[in-house]
Short mmCIF file of C-alpha atoms and ligand atoms in Angstrom, two decimals:
data_model
loop_
_atom_site.label_atom_id
_atom_site.label_comp_id
_atom_site.label_asym_id
_atom_site.label_seq_id
_atom_site.Cartn_x
_atom_site.Cartn_y
_atom_site.Cartn_z
CA MET A 46 90.52 84.75 86.14
CA GLU A 47 88.78 87.86 84.86
CA ARG A 48 89.98 89.99 81.96
CA LEU A 49 88.83 93.06 80.09
CA LEU A 50 89.92 94.66 76.85
CA SER A 51 89.22 98.11 75.48
CA PRO A 52 90.57 98.66 71.97
CA LYS A 53 91.94 102.03 70.96
CA THR A 54 89.51 104.47 69.38
CA SER A 55 90.50 107.74 67.75
CA GLU A 56 91.42 109.71 70.88
CA PRO A 57 95.01 110.97 70.95
CA PHE A 58 95.70 109.69 74.46
CA ARG A 59 94.65 106.86 76.71
CA MET A 60 94.76 106.31 80.42
CA ILE A 61 93.85 103.55 82.88
CA VAL A 62 94.04 103.55 86.66
CA HIS A 63 93.44 100.94 89.37
CA GLY A 64 92.64 101.10 93.06
CA GLY A 65 93.85 97.61 93.88
CA ALA A 66 92.85 94.00 93.25
CA GLY A 67 91.31 92.15 96.13
CA ARG A 68 88.15 91.67 98.12
CA ILE A 69 86.24 94.96 98.11
CA PRO A 70 83.58 95.15 100.85
CA ASN A 71 80.13 95.80 99.33
CA ASP A 72 79.58 98.91 101.43
CA LYS A 73 82.93 100.33 100.23
CA ALA A 74 82.51 99.52 96.52
CA PRO A 75 80.95 102.91 95.64
CA LEU A 76 83.87 104.71 97.30
CA TYR A 77 86.39 102.68 95.29
CA ALA A 78 84.46 103.25 92.05
CA GLU A 79 84.14 106.98 92.68
CA GLY A 80 87.81 107.25 93.72
CA VAL A 81 89.23 105.62 90.61
CA LYS A 82 86.90 107.67 88.40
CA LYS A 83 88.05 110.92 89.96
CA ALA A 84 91.70 109.85 89.73
CA LEU A 85 91.24 109.09 86.05
CA GLU A 86 89.54 112.46 85.47
CA THR A 87 92.45 114.16 87.21
CA GLY A 88 94.95 112.41 84.91
CA LEU A 89 92.87 113.03 81.78
CA GLN A 90 92.65 116.72 82.60
CA VAL A 91 96.44 116.84 82.62
CA LEU A 92 96.60 115.13 79.24
CA LYS A 93 93.90 117.38 77.76
CA SER A 94 95.83 120.48 78.78
CA GLY A 95 98.93 119.22 77.00
CA GLY A 96 100.63 117.48 79.93
CA SER A 97 102.72 114.36 79.33
CA ALA A 98 101.83 110.76 80.21
CA LEU A 99 104.32 111.12 83.08
CA ASP A 100 102.54 114.20 84.48
CA ALA A 101 99.18 112.42 84.14
CA VAL A 102 100.14 109.23 86.00
CA ILE A 103 101.73 111.25 88.82
CA GLU A 104 98.61 113.39 89.32
CA ALA A 105 96.22 110.42 89.13
CA VAL A 106 98.24 108.42 91.67
CA ALA A 107 98.72 111.45 93.96
CA TYR A 108 94.92 111.90 93.90
CA MET A 109 94.44 108.33 95.15
CA GLU A 110 97.22 108.77 97.74
CA ASP A 111 95.17 111.65 99.17
CA ASP A 112 91.91 109.66 99.06
CA PRO A 113 91.71 107.65 102.33
CA THR A 114 89.76 104.87 100.57
CA PHE A 115 92.95 103.43 99.10
CA ASN A 116 95.95 101.72 100.59
CA ALA A 117 98.46 104.41 99.56
CA GLY A 118 99.39 107.69 101.18
CA ARG A 119 96.59 108.64 103.58
CA GLY A 120 94.62 105.43 104.33
CA SER A 121 97.67 103.13 104.10
CA VAL A 122 97.50 99.89 106.04
CA LEU A 123 99.37 99.40 109.31
CA ASN A 124 102.26 96.99 109.72
CA SER A 125 102.56 94.40 112.50
CA GLU A 126 103.83 97.04 114.91
CA GLY A 127 100.99 99.43 114.11
CA PHE A 128 102.76 102.03 112.00
CA ILE A 129 102.77 102.86 108.28
CA GLU A 130 105.61 102.45 105.76
CA MET A 131 104.90 103.31 102.11
CA ASP A 132 106.46 102.38 98.74
CA ALA A 133 106.09 104.01 95.31
CA ILE A 134 107.52 103.94 91.81
CA VAL A 135 107.28 105.89 88.55
CA MET A 136 108.72 105.03 85.16
CA ASP A 137 109.00 107.02 81.95
CA GLY A 138 108.74 104.80 78.88
CA SER A 139 110.46 107.25 76.54
CA SER A 140 113.83 107.18 78.35
CA LEU A 141 113.41 104.13 80.63
CA SER A 142 114.08 106.55 83.49
CA MET A 143 112.65 105.49 86.82
CA GLY A 144 112.45 106.62 90.41
CA ALA A 145 111.32 104.64 93.44
CA VAL A 146 111.05 104.98 97.20
CA ALA A 147 110.58 102.32 99.86
CA ALA A 148 109.49 102.34 103.50
CA VAL A 149 108.91 106.09 103.67
CA ARG A 150 106.91 107.48 106.60
CA ARG A 151 106.74 111.25 106.28
CA VAL A 152 106.37 112.35 102.65
CA LYS A 153 102.74 113.23 101.90
CA ASN A 154 102.83 111.90 98.34
CA PRO A 155 105.37 109.10 97.95
CA VAL A 156 104.80 109.09 94.16
CA ARG A 157 106.00 112.71 93.94
CA LEU A 158 109.15 111.74 95.79
CA ALA A 159 109.64 108.85 93.34
CA ARG A 160 109.47 111.38 90.51
CA ALA A 161 111.94 113.68 92.28
CA VAL A 162 114.33 110.74 92.68
CA MET A 163 114.04 110.09 88.94
CA GLU A 164 114.46 113.68 87.83
CA ARG A 165 116.63 115.29 90.45
CA THR A 166 119.13 112.66 91.60
CA ASN A 167 121.59 110.36 89.85
CA HIS A 168 120.03 107.36 91.58
CA ASN A 169 116.95 105.25 91.01
CA MET A 170 115.74 104.27 94.47
CA PHE A 171 115.87 105.51 98.07
CA ALA A 172 114.65 103.79 101.21
CA GLY A 173 113.68 104.60 104.77
CA GLU A 174 114.62 107.63 106.82
CA TRP A 175 117.03 108.98 104.21
CA ALA A 176 114.31 108.92 101.60
CA ASP A 177 112.08 111.02 103.89
CA ARG A 178 114.99 113.37 104.52
CA LEU A 179 115.51 113.69 100.77
CA ALA A 180 111.87 114.76 100.43
CA GLU A 181 112.48 117.43 103.06
CA VAL A 182 115.64 118.70 101.37
CA MET A 183 113.85 118.80 98.01
CA GLY A 184 111.01 120.84 99.47
CA LEU A 185 108.28 118.24 98.99
CA GLU A 186 105.27 118.36 101.25
CA LEU A 187 105.73 116.36 104.45
CA ALA A 188 103.07 115.07 106.84
CA ASP A 189 103.09 113.79 110.38
CA PRO A 190 102.77 109.94 110.50
CA SER A 191 99.35 110.46 112.17
CA TYR A 192 98.06 112.09 108.93
CA PHE A 193 98.27 108.76 107.09
CA LEU A 194 96.40 106.76 109.73
CA THR A 195 92.62 106.43 109.37
CA GLU A 196 90.06 105.03 111.78
CA ARG A 197 89.08 102.32 109.29
CA ARG A 198 92.66 101.04 109.02
CA ARG A 199 93.10 101.08 112.79
CA ARG A 200 89.91 99.03 113.23
CA GLU A 201 91.00 96.55 110.52
CA TRP A 202 94.41 96.26 112.19
CA GLU A 203 92.83 95.46 115.54
CA GLU A 204 90.62 92.80 113.93
CA MET A 205 93.60 91.25 112.19
CA ARG A 206 95.68 91.30 115.35
CA ALA A 207 92.82 89.56 117.17
CA GLY A 208 92.88 86.86 114.46
CA LYS A 209 89.36 87.74 113.24
CA VAL A 210 90.57 88.54 109.70
CA ASN A 211 93.35 86.88 107.70
CA PRO A 212 94.71 89.57 105.35
CA THR A 213 96.12 87.12 102.76
CA ARG A 214 93.03 84.95 102.64
CA GLU A 215 90.88 88.04 102.40
CA PHE A 216 93.00 89.42 99.52
CA MET A 217 93.34 92.79 101.23
CA TYR A 218 95.11 94.67 98.46
CA SER A 219 94.18 98.20 97.50
CA THR A 220 97.38 99.64 96.15
CA VAL A 221 96.89 102.29 93.47
CA GLY A 222 98.39 102.64 90.00
CA ALA A 223 98.09 104.42 86.67
CA VAL A 224 99.31 103.93 83.11
CA ALA A 225 99.01 106.51 80.31
CA ILE A 226 100.01 107.09 76.73
CA ASP A 227 100.10 110.71 75.51
CA GLY A 228 99.66 112.27 72.07
CA SER A 229 103.40 111.88 71.36
CA GLY A 230 103.18 108.13 71.95
CA ASN A 231 105.08 108.33 75.24
CA LEU A 232 104.07 105.86 77.92
CA ALA A 233 104.39 106.21 81.69
CA ALA A 234 103.38 104.09 84.67
CA ALA A 235 103.22 104.71 88.42
CA THR A 236 102.23 102.66 91.48
CA SER A 237 101.96 103.54 95.17
CA THR A 238 101.14 101.48 98.27
CA GLY A 239 101.12 101.13 102.02
CA GLY A 240 102.11 97.50 101.40
CA THR A 241 100.37 94.47 102.85
CA PRO A 242 98.51 94.62 106.18
CA LEU A 243 100.50 93.30 109.16
CA LYS A 244 103.75 93.21 107.16
CA MET A 245 106.90 93.22 109.26
CA PRO A 246 108.56 96.61 109.74
CA GLY A 247 111.10 97.19 106.98
CA ARG A 248 109.32 94.80 104.61
CA VAL A 249 109.36 96.10 101.04
CA GLY A 250 106.93 94.66 98.50
CA ASP A 251 106.79 94.56 94.72
CA THR A 252 105.51 98.10 94.22
CA PRO A 253 108.83 100.02 94.16
CA LEU A 254 110.67 97.24 92.30
CA VAL A 255 111.09 98.08 88.65
CA GLY A 256 109.40 95.51 86.41
CA SER A 257 107.35 94.15 89.31
CA GLY A 258 105.13 96.98 90.61
CA ALA A 259 105.29 98.93 87.33
CA TYR A 260 107.12 99.20 84.04
CA ALA A 261 106.94 101.48 80.99
CA ASP A 262 108.74 101.18 77.68
CA ASN A 263 107.59 103.04 74.56
CA THR A 264 108.52 99.99 72.45
CA LEU A 265 106.27 97.65 74.45
CA GLY A 266 103.69 99.41 76.64
CA GLY A 267 103.09 100.34 80.25
CA ALA A 268 101.91 98.29 83.25
CA SER A 269 101.02 98.66 86.92
CA ALA A 270 100.44 95.75 89.30
CA THR A 271 98.69 95.12 92.61
CA GLY A 272 98.37 92.06 94.81
CA LEU A 273 100.62 89.90 96.93
CA GLY A 274 104.07 91.49 96.55
CA GLU A 275 105.90 88.36 97.66
CA SER A 276 104.46 86.56 94.60
CA ILE A 277 104.46 89.46 92.12
CA MET A 278 108.18 90.17 92.50
CA ARG A 279 109.16 86.56 91.97
CA VAL A 280 107.78 86.60 88.42
CA VAL A 281 108.51 90.30 87.75
CA LEU A 282 104.85 90.60 86.86
CA SER A 283 104.61 93.96 85.06
CA LYS A 284 107.60 93.34 82.76
CA THR A 285 106.56 89.73 82.17
CA ALA A 286 103.14 90.92 80.98
CA LEU A 287 104.63 93.58 78.69
CA GLU A 288 107.00 91.09 77.11
CA LEU A 289 104.05 88.82 76.36
CA ILE A 290 102.22 91.55 74.42
CA PRO A 291 103.88 90.97 71.01
CA ARG A 292 102.89 87.28 71.18
CA ALA A 293 99.43 87.85 72.66
CA THR A 294 96.27 88.81 70.77
CA ASP A 295 95.76 91.85 72.99
CA PRO A 296 97.03 93.43 76.24
CA ALA A 297 94.27 91.82 78.35
CA SER A 298 95.44 88.37 77.20
CA ALA A 299 99.02 89.31 78.02
CA ALA A 300 97.97 90.44 81.50
CA GLN A 301 95.94 87.26 82.00
CA ARG A 302 98.84 85.05 80.86
CA ALA A 303 101.30 86.82 83.19
CA ILE A 304 98.96 86.29 86.16
CA GLU A 305 98.53 82.62 85.17
CA ILE A 306 102.31 82.25 85.18
CA MET A 307 102.41 83.74 88.67
CA GLU A 308 99.56 81.56 89.86
CA THR A 309 101.07 78.30 88.58
CA ARG A 310 104.67 79.00 89.53
CA VAL A 311 104.37 80.71 92.91
CA GLY A 312 100.65 81.16 93.73
CA GLY A 313 99.10 84.36 95.01
CA GLY A 314 96.48 86.92 93.99
CA ALA A 315 97.18 89.90 91.74
CA GLY A 316 95.75 92.35 89.22
CA LEU A 317 97.38 94.15 86.34
CA ILE A 318 96.50 97.12 84.13
CA LEU A 319 98.25 97.53 80.76
CA ILE A 320 98.37 99.86 77.78
CA ASP A 321 100.18 98.68 74.68
CA LEU A 322 102.17 101.01 72.42
CA HIS A 323 99.13 101.41 70.16
CA GLY A 324 96.91 102.61 73.03
CA ASN A 325 94.86 99.45 73.58
CA VAL A 326 93.93 99.04 77.21
CA GLY A 327 93.66 95.74 79.08
CA LEU A 328 93.39 94.43 82.59
CA ALA A 329 93.20 91.06 84.32
CA TYR A 330 92.96 89.83 87.90
CA ASN A 331 92.61 86.53 89.74
CA THR A 332 91.36 88.11 92.99
CA PRO A 333 87.67 88.44 93.94
CA ALA A 334 87.48 92.01 92.56
CA MET A 335 89.45 94.94 91.17
CA SER A 336 88.59 98.62 90.90
CA PHE A 337 89.55 100.39 87.68
CA ALA A 338 88.77 103.31 85.37
CA PHE A 339 89.83 104.10 81.82
CA ASN A 340 88.78 106.35 78.99
CA GLN A 341 87.18 105.12 75.79
CA GLY A 342 86.92 108.13 73.54
CA ASN A 343 85.29 110.78 75.69
CA GLU A 344 83.55 108.17 77.76
CA ILE A 345 84.83 107.00 81.14
CA ILE A 346 84.43 103.33 81.94
CA TYR A 347 84.85 102.71 85.63
CA GLY A 348 83.73 100.53 88.48
CA VAL A 349 84.54 97.54 90.57
CA GLY A 350 84.97 94.43 88.45
CA VAL A 351 83.82 91.44 90.45
CA MET A 352 84.93 87.94 89.51
CA GLY A 353 82.19 86.37 87.38
CA ARG A 354 80.07 89.53 87.41
CA ARG A 355 80.91 93.01 86.19
CA ALA A 356 79.64 96.11 87.92
CA SER A 357 80.02 98.38 84.91
CA PRO A 358 79.06 97.88 81.26
CA LEU A 359 82.00 97.14 79.02
CA PRO A 360 82.53 98.64 75.60
N1 LIG B 518 101.44 94.90 96.04
C1 LIG B 518 101.38 95.51 97.35
C2 LIG B 518 102.48 94.96 98.23
O1 LIG B 518 102.67 93.76 98.26
C3 LIG B 518 100.06 95.36 98.04
C4 LIG B 518 98.82 95.74 97.22
O2 LIG B 518 98.80 95.57 96.00
O3 LIG B 518 97.86 96.22 97.85
O4 LIG B 518 103.10 95.71 98.93
#
């Protein structure tokens, strides 16, 4: 288990993003590191110009949905039948409002649709074709299913289908997520994914499930998870970690404890990013690596944390 803590300094806002917990191929590590850094910068820019934590997490996650490196939006993994179905969630810690979408195929940024569900409907979650149709009715940008498919993911799919790679053993998780706290003390969290490689059509993972893929509550903190959805949802990982914060020494310990609970009760690999209500940032993962970025004052700490060895200096 690896963990990392970054205590609050004097900055008025804090943000952390992840690009998934799993095995990150050496030749792809710089892409992951650069991608999470840029996503964080995108979110921080929103906060600096007076945007809310909610605005910031949406923009950071949308950035990573557009970056084909990550398993979300463009670059999502293929299911067993060779097509892409995506899930996303957003939660506003000030009102406990949330929006989520599952198994969408045509909306360019699933996280923006999740926000539209939260803000423009009386419901919390939409799935499948009717979720895509909602995006169309609401005027969100749509994309042809071929837009989401990249050559890398097609090649990986073929290798997995041929039995050369086992996606679970290889910890192939590169879901994206972001958590932020703004100057008003409001927390928000968002997560977006193409799910697990070779999943059955219609399979929905932890990501759009409130409390599992993400959670935000101004009285506790915010969290976003990545990893094996079938395990994460059984221990409601994000909410479990947040509820451990008051009893833990810091958010990294709470994240670590939540993952230990998952590991001992149901098994599986996962990673978690957290911000507590005071702005302390923490993360933990039990997978071989996890990509992340967060701000520490004006400095940006980012990289690919590798189990037993860290790629970036820690504060
Ligand atoms: N948690 C995601 C899912 O199970 C996968 C990931 O984190 O990459 O759908």
